[in-house]
Short mmCIF file of C-alpha atoms in Angstrom, two decimals:
data_model
loop_
_atom_site.label_atom_id
_atom_site.label_comp_id
_atom_site.label_asym_id
_atom_site.label_seq_id
_atom_site.Cartn_x
_atom_site.Cartn_y
_atom_site.Cartn_z
CA UNK N 27 -21.08 -15.19 -11.68
CA UNK N 28 -17.78 -14.56 -9.92
CA UNK N 29 -15.26 -16.41 -7.80
CA UNK N 30 -16.06 -16.50 -4.11
CA UNK N 31 -12.75 -14.82 -3.20
CA UNK N 32 -13.59 -11.87 -5.45
CA UNK N 33 -17.10 -11.64 -3.98
CA UNK N 34 -15.67 -11.41 -0.47
CA UNK N 35 -13.12 -8.79 -1.54
CA UNK N 36 -15.77 -6.66 -3.27
CA UNK N 37 -17.98 -7.01 -0.20
CA UNK N 38 -15.26 -5.40 1.89
CA UNK N 39 -14.86 -8.49 4.06
CA UNK N 40 -11.18 -9.07 3.36
CA UNK N 41 -8.54 -8.91 0.66
CA UNK N 42 -8.50 -11.80 -1.79
CA UNK N 43 -5.57 -13.40 0.03
CA UNK N 44 -7.30 -13.14 3.41
CA UNK N 45 -10.55 -14.30 1.82
CA UNK N 46 -8.80 -17.53 0.85
CA UNK N 47 -7.75 -17.95 4.47
CA UNK N 48 -11.34 -17.47 5.66
CA UNK N 49 -12.54 -20.07 3.16
CA UNK N 50 -9.84 -22.56 4.14
CA UNK N 51 -10.79 -22.13 7.81
CA UNK N 52 -14.41 -23.03 7.03
CA UNK N 53 -15.79 -19.64 8.00
CA UNK N 54 -17.58 -19.03 4.69
CA UNK N 55 -20.88 -20.54 3.60
CA UNK N 56 -22.86 -20.20 0.36
CA UNK N 57 -26.59 -20.75 0.67
CA UNK N 58 -26.04 -22.33 4.05
CA UNK N 59 -23.37 -24.78 2.91
CA UNK N 60 -19.82 -24.32 4.25
CA UNK N 61 -17.26 -23.90 1.47
CA UNK N 62 -13.58 -24.83 1.86
CA UNK N 63 -12.53 -25.00 -1.82
CA UNK N 64 -11.11 -22.03 -3.71
CA UNK N 65 -12.72 -22.49 -7.12
CA UNK N 66 -16.34 -21.94 -6.10
CA UNK N 67 -18.39 -19.55 -8.24
CA UNK N 68 -21.25 -17.53 -6.79
CA UNK N 69 -24.13 -15.66 -8.39
CA UNK N 70 -24.02 -12.20 -6.88
CA UNK N 71 -27.72 -11.71 -7.65
CA UNK N 72 -29.17 -14.84 -6.04
CA UNK N 73 -26.63 -16.60 -3.79
CA UNK N 74 -26.46 -15.81 -0.07
CA UNK N 75 -22.92 -15.66 1.29
CA UNK N 76 -22.19 -15.63 5.02
CA UNK N 77 -18.95 -15.24 6.96
CA UNK N 78 -19.03 -16.43 10.54
CA UNK N 79 -22.79 -16.73 10.21
CA UNK N 80 -23.23 -13.09 9.14
CA UNK N 81 -24.63 -12.20 5.73
CA UNK N 82 -22.26 -10.24 3.49
CA UNK N 83 -23.28 -8.24 0.45
CA UNK N 84 -21.48 -6.48 -2.36
CA UNK N 85 -20.59 -2.87 -1.68
CA UNK N 86 -21.79 -0.81 -4.60
CA UNK N 87 -20.10 2.46 -3.66
CA UNK N 88 -16.32 2.54 -3.87
CA UNK N 89 -14.20 4.76 -1.65
CA UNK N 90 -10.68 6.02 -2.31
CA UNK N 91 -8.68 7.85 0.36
CA UNK N 92 -5.20 9.27 0.81
CA UNK N 93 -3.77 9.19 4.33
CA UNK N 94 -0.60 10.79 5.67
CA UNK N 95 0.71 8.01 7.90
CA UNK N 96 2.82 9.12 10.87
CA UNK N 97 5.82 7.20 12.17
CA UNK N 98 4.71 4.65 14.76
CA UNK N 99 1.75 3.05 12.97
CA UNK N 100 1.69 -0.27 11.13
CA UNK N 101 -0.15 -0.61 7.82
CA UNK N 102 -2.12 -3.72 8.71
CA UNK N 103 -5.72 -4.20 9.78
CA UNK N 104 -4.52 -5.51 13.16
CA UNK N 105 -1.17 -6.07 14.86
CA UNK N 106 -0.29 -9.07 17.06
CA UNK N 107 2.12 -6.88 19.04
CA UNK N 108 -0.62 -4.42 19.90
CA UNK N 109 0.97 -1.49 18.08
CA UNK N 110 -1.23 1.30 16.65
CA UNK N 111 -2.41 0.63 13.10
CA UNK N 112 -3.54 3.01 10.40
CA UNK N 113 -6.96 1.37 10.60
CA UNK N 114 -7.49 2.74 14.11
CA UNK N 115 -8.44 6.01 12.40
CA UNK N 116 -11.13 4.36 10.25
CA UNK N 117 -13.03 2.13 12.72
CA UNK N 118 -16.15 4.28 12.33
CA UNK N 119 -15.82 4.80 8.58
CA UNK N 120 -19.05 3.71 6.82
CA UNK N 121 -17.36 0.95 4.76
CA UNK N 122 -14.48 -1.37 5.49
CA UNK N 123 -11.26 -0.06 3.99
CA UNK N 124 -7.93 -1.72 3.27
CA UNK N 125 -4.48 -0.15 2.92
CA UNK N 126 -2.95 -0.44 -0.54
CA UNK N 127 0.42 -2.02 0.15
CA UNK N 128 2.67 -1.33 3.11
CA UNK N 129 4.62 1.53 4.61
CA UNK N 130 7.15 0.71 7.32
CA UNK N 131 6.43 1.37 11.00
CA UNK N 132 9.35 3.83 11.12
CA UNK N 133 8.40 5.59 7.86
CA UNK N 134 5.74 8.20 7.17
CA UNK N 135 3.76 9.62 4.30
CA UNK N 136 1.36 8.69 1.54
CA UNK N 137 -0.85 5.65 1.98
CA UNK N 138 -3.88 4.89 -0.15
CA UNK N 139 -6.92 3.12 1.32
CA UNK N 140 -9.91 1.72 -0.54
CA UNK N 141 -12.67 -0.86 -0.57
CA UNK N 142 -12.09 -1.46 -4.30
CA UNK N 143 -10.40 -4.86 -4.25
CA UNK N 144 -9.86 -5.02 -8.01
CA UNK N 145 -8.09 -1.66 -8.10
CA UNK N 146 -5.98 -2.58 -5.07
CA UNK N 147 -4.82 -5.83 -6.67
CA UNK N 148 -4.08 -4.00 -9.91
CA UNK N 149 -1.94 -1.36 -8.18
CA UNK N 150 0.02 -3.97 -6.24
CA UNK N 151 0.71 -6.35 -9.12
CA UNK N 152 4.45 -6.23 -10.00
CA UNK N 153 3.72 -6.09 -13.73
CA UNK N 154 2.12 -2.65 -13.31
CA UNK N 155 5.40 -1.13 -12.09
CA UNK N 156 3.53 1.50 -10.08
CA UNK N 157 5.83 4.37 -9.09
CA UNK N 158 6.45 5.29 -5.45
CA UNK N 159 8.28 8.52 -4.61
CA UNK N 160 10.21 9.06 -1.37
CA UNK N 161 11.92 12.02 0.22
CA UNK N 162 14.86 10.48 2.08
CA UNK N 163 17.27 12.01 4.58
CA UNK N 164 20.49 9.99 4.79
CA UNK N 165 23.71 10.19 6.78
CA UNK N 166 26.72 12.11 5.42
CA UNK N 167 27.17 13.75 2.03
CA UNK N 168 25.92 11.76 -0.94
CA UNK N 169 28.29 12.01 -3.89
CA UNK N 170 27.34 12.24 -7.55
CA UNK N 171 28.95 8.84 -8.10
CA UNK N 172 26.68 7.32 -5.44
CA UNK N 173 23.65 8.89 -7.08
CA UNK N 174 24.67 7.33 -10.41
CA UNK N 175 25.01 3.91 -8.75
CA UNK N 176 21.55 4.17 -7.23
CA UNK N 177 20.08 5.23 -10.57
CA UNK N 178 21.63 2.25 -12.33
CA UNK N 179 20.62 -0.29 -9.67
CA UNK N 180 22.50 -1.70 -6.69
CA UNK N 181 22.91 -5.16 -5.20
CA UNK N 182 20.96 -5.57 -1.96
CA UNK N 183 21.89 -7.69 1.04
CA UNK N 184 20.04 -10.67 -0.41
CA UNK N 185 22.23 -10.63 -3.53
CA UNK N 186 19.48 -9.33 -5.82
CA UNK N 187 19.90 -6.27 -8.01
CA UNK N 188 17.41 -3.42 -7.90
CA UNK N 189 15.89 -2.01 -11.06
CA UNK N 190 16.99 1.40 -12.29
CA UNK N 191 15.53 4.21 -10.19
CA UNK N 192 15.03 7.96 -10.50
CA UNK N 193 17.32 9.57 -7.92
CA UNK N 194 17.93 13.30 -7.44
CA UNK N 195 19.86 15.18 -4.79
CA UNK N 196 17.60 17.78 -3.19
CA UNK N 197 20.19 19.37 -0.90
CA UNK N 198 23.19 18.80 1.30
CA UNK N 199 22.88 19.61 4.99
CA UNK N 200 25.58 19.79 7.68
CA UNK N 201 25.85 16.08 8.41
CA UNK N 202 23.33 14.54 6.00
CA UNK N 203 21.78 14.73 2.55
CA UNK N 204 18.19 14.87 1.35
CA UNK N 205 17.46 12.79 -1.74
CA UNK N 206 14.34 12.25 -3.84
CA UNK N 207 13.98 8.60 -4.89
CA UNK N 208 11.33 7.11 -7.18
CA UNK N 209 11.11 3.34 -7.60
CA UNK N 210 8.57 0.95 -9.10
CA UNK N 211 9.51 -2.14 -7.09
CA UNK N 212 8.04 -3.09 -3.74
CA UNK N 213 10.67 -5.08 -1.88
CA UNK N 214 10.71 -5.05 1.89
CA UNK N 215 12.36 -1.84 3.21
CA UNK N 216 13.88 -1.40 -0.24
CA UNK N 217 14.90 2.26 -0.10
CA UNK N 218 16.64 1.81 3.25
CA UNK N 219 18.49 -1.23 1.91
CA UNK N 220 19.48 0.62 -1.27
CA UNK N 221 21.22 3.35 0.70
CA UNK N 222 22.78 0.80 3.06
CA UNK N 223 24.27 -0.90 -0.01
CA UNK N 224 26.10 2.33 -0.93
CA UNK N 225 27.25 3.14 2.60
CA UNK N 226 24.58 5.53 3.87
CA UNK N 227 22.08 5.15 6.71
CA UNK N 228 18.52 6.41 6.27
CA UNK N 229 17.75 8.92 9.01
CA UNK N 230 14.18 9.71 7.91
CA UNK N 231 11.95 8.46 5.10
CA UNK N 232 8.73 9.99 3.84
CA UNK N 233 6.68 8.70 0.91
CA UNK N 234 5.37 11.72 -0.95
CA UNK N 235 3.72 10.00 -3.90
CA UNK N 236 2.11 6.72 -4.90
CA UNK N 237 0.87 5.84 -8.39
CA UNK N 238 0.93 9.51 -9.38
CA UNK N 239 -1.12 10.63 -6.35
CA UNK N 240 0.83 13.23 -4.37
CA UNK N 241 0.80 13.90 -0.64
CA UNK N 242 1.11 17.68 -1.04
CA UNK N 243 0.29 19.51 2.23
CA UNK N 244 -2.00 16.87 3.78
CA UNK N 245 -1.28 17.10 7.53
CA UNK N 246 0.34 14.17 9.29
CA UNK N 247 -2.29 11.78 10.65
CA UNK N 248 -5.05 13.23 8.44
CA UNK N 249 -6.84 11.80 5.39
CA UNK N 250 -8.76 13.09 2.40
CA UNK N 251 -10.89 11.59 -0.35
CA UNK N 252 -9.30 11.35 -3.77
CA UNK N 253 -10.71 13.58 -6.46
CA UNK N 254 -12.51 12.11 -9.47
CA UNK N 255 -9.48 13.02 -11.59
CA UNK N 256 -7.16 11.12 -9.24
CA UNK N 257 -9.41 8.06 -9.22
CA UNK N 258 -9.52 8.03 -13.03
CA UNK N 259 -5.72 8.28 -13.05
CA UNK N 260 -5.45 5.21 -10.80
CA UNK N 261 -7.92 3.23 -12.88
CA UNK N 262 -6.04 4.14 -16.05
CA UNK N 263 -2.78 2.56 -14.91
#
């Protein structure tokens, strides 16, 4: 037996949060009876679950992909503004995938996708403190004092302090600096806001690692399957 929301997530229908929305809207039925409550348990061996009248079944094979997201795509399944989404590249993929977390429209780099709802929820839970590494180009020359402030934590525009971060200067360029930043929080546009708090504007931002999985030389706009070693690493977090 399992909760209906988990069944829908493992079936690749939607994330658990979106599954709750489908249930609340009366789109889900168990054995022909519409369900609108969240605590319903289903027997994955005998119960028949339908969404919008279509039978859904558990996906037995799990898929784990790394995608190098270009600037100009949103990391949602659909976009009300009609902008390109990362999922446009996976419409014909044999199972329904979901992006693990978000990456800003104007940022690029590593994005994980999977149909493993349990792993996705585990990676996104704040208590896991999953590391995310970014290569950031910022305006002007970043001083050692500024690097120390970022490492210790800075106060953002909402008055909240960031947790300590790993921050290393990669190089100075003529009118900017390139900095490697690793954080374990997931606040909205956090890295950009961190640099804004210390007087620098982010010119370009690229996520090069997520949960220990590295982007390496994966071309922009391309994806690859994770290796067995990488999947075990994710499941071991």
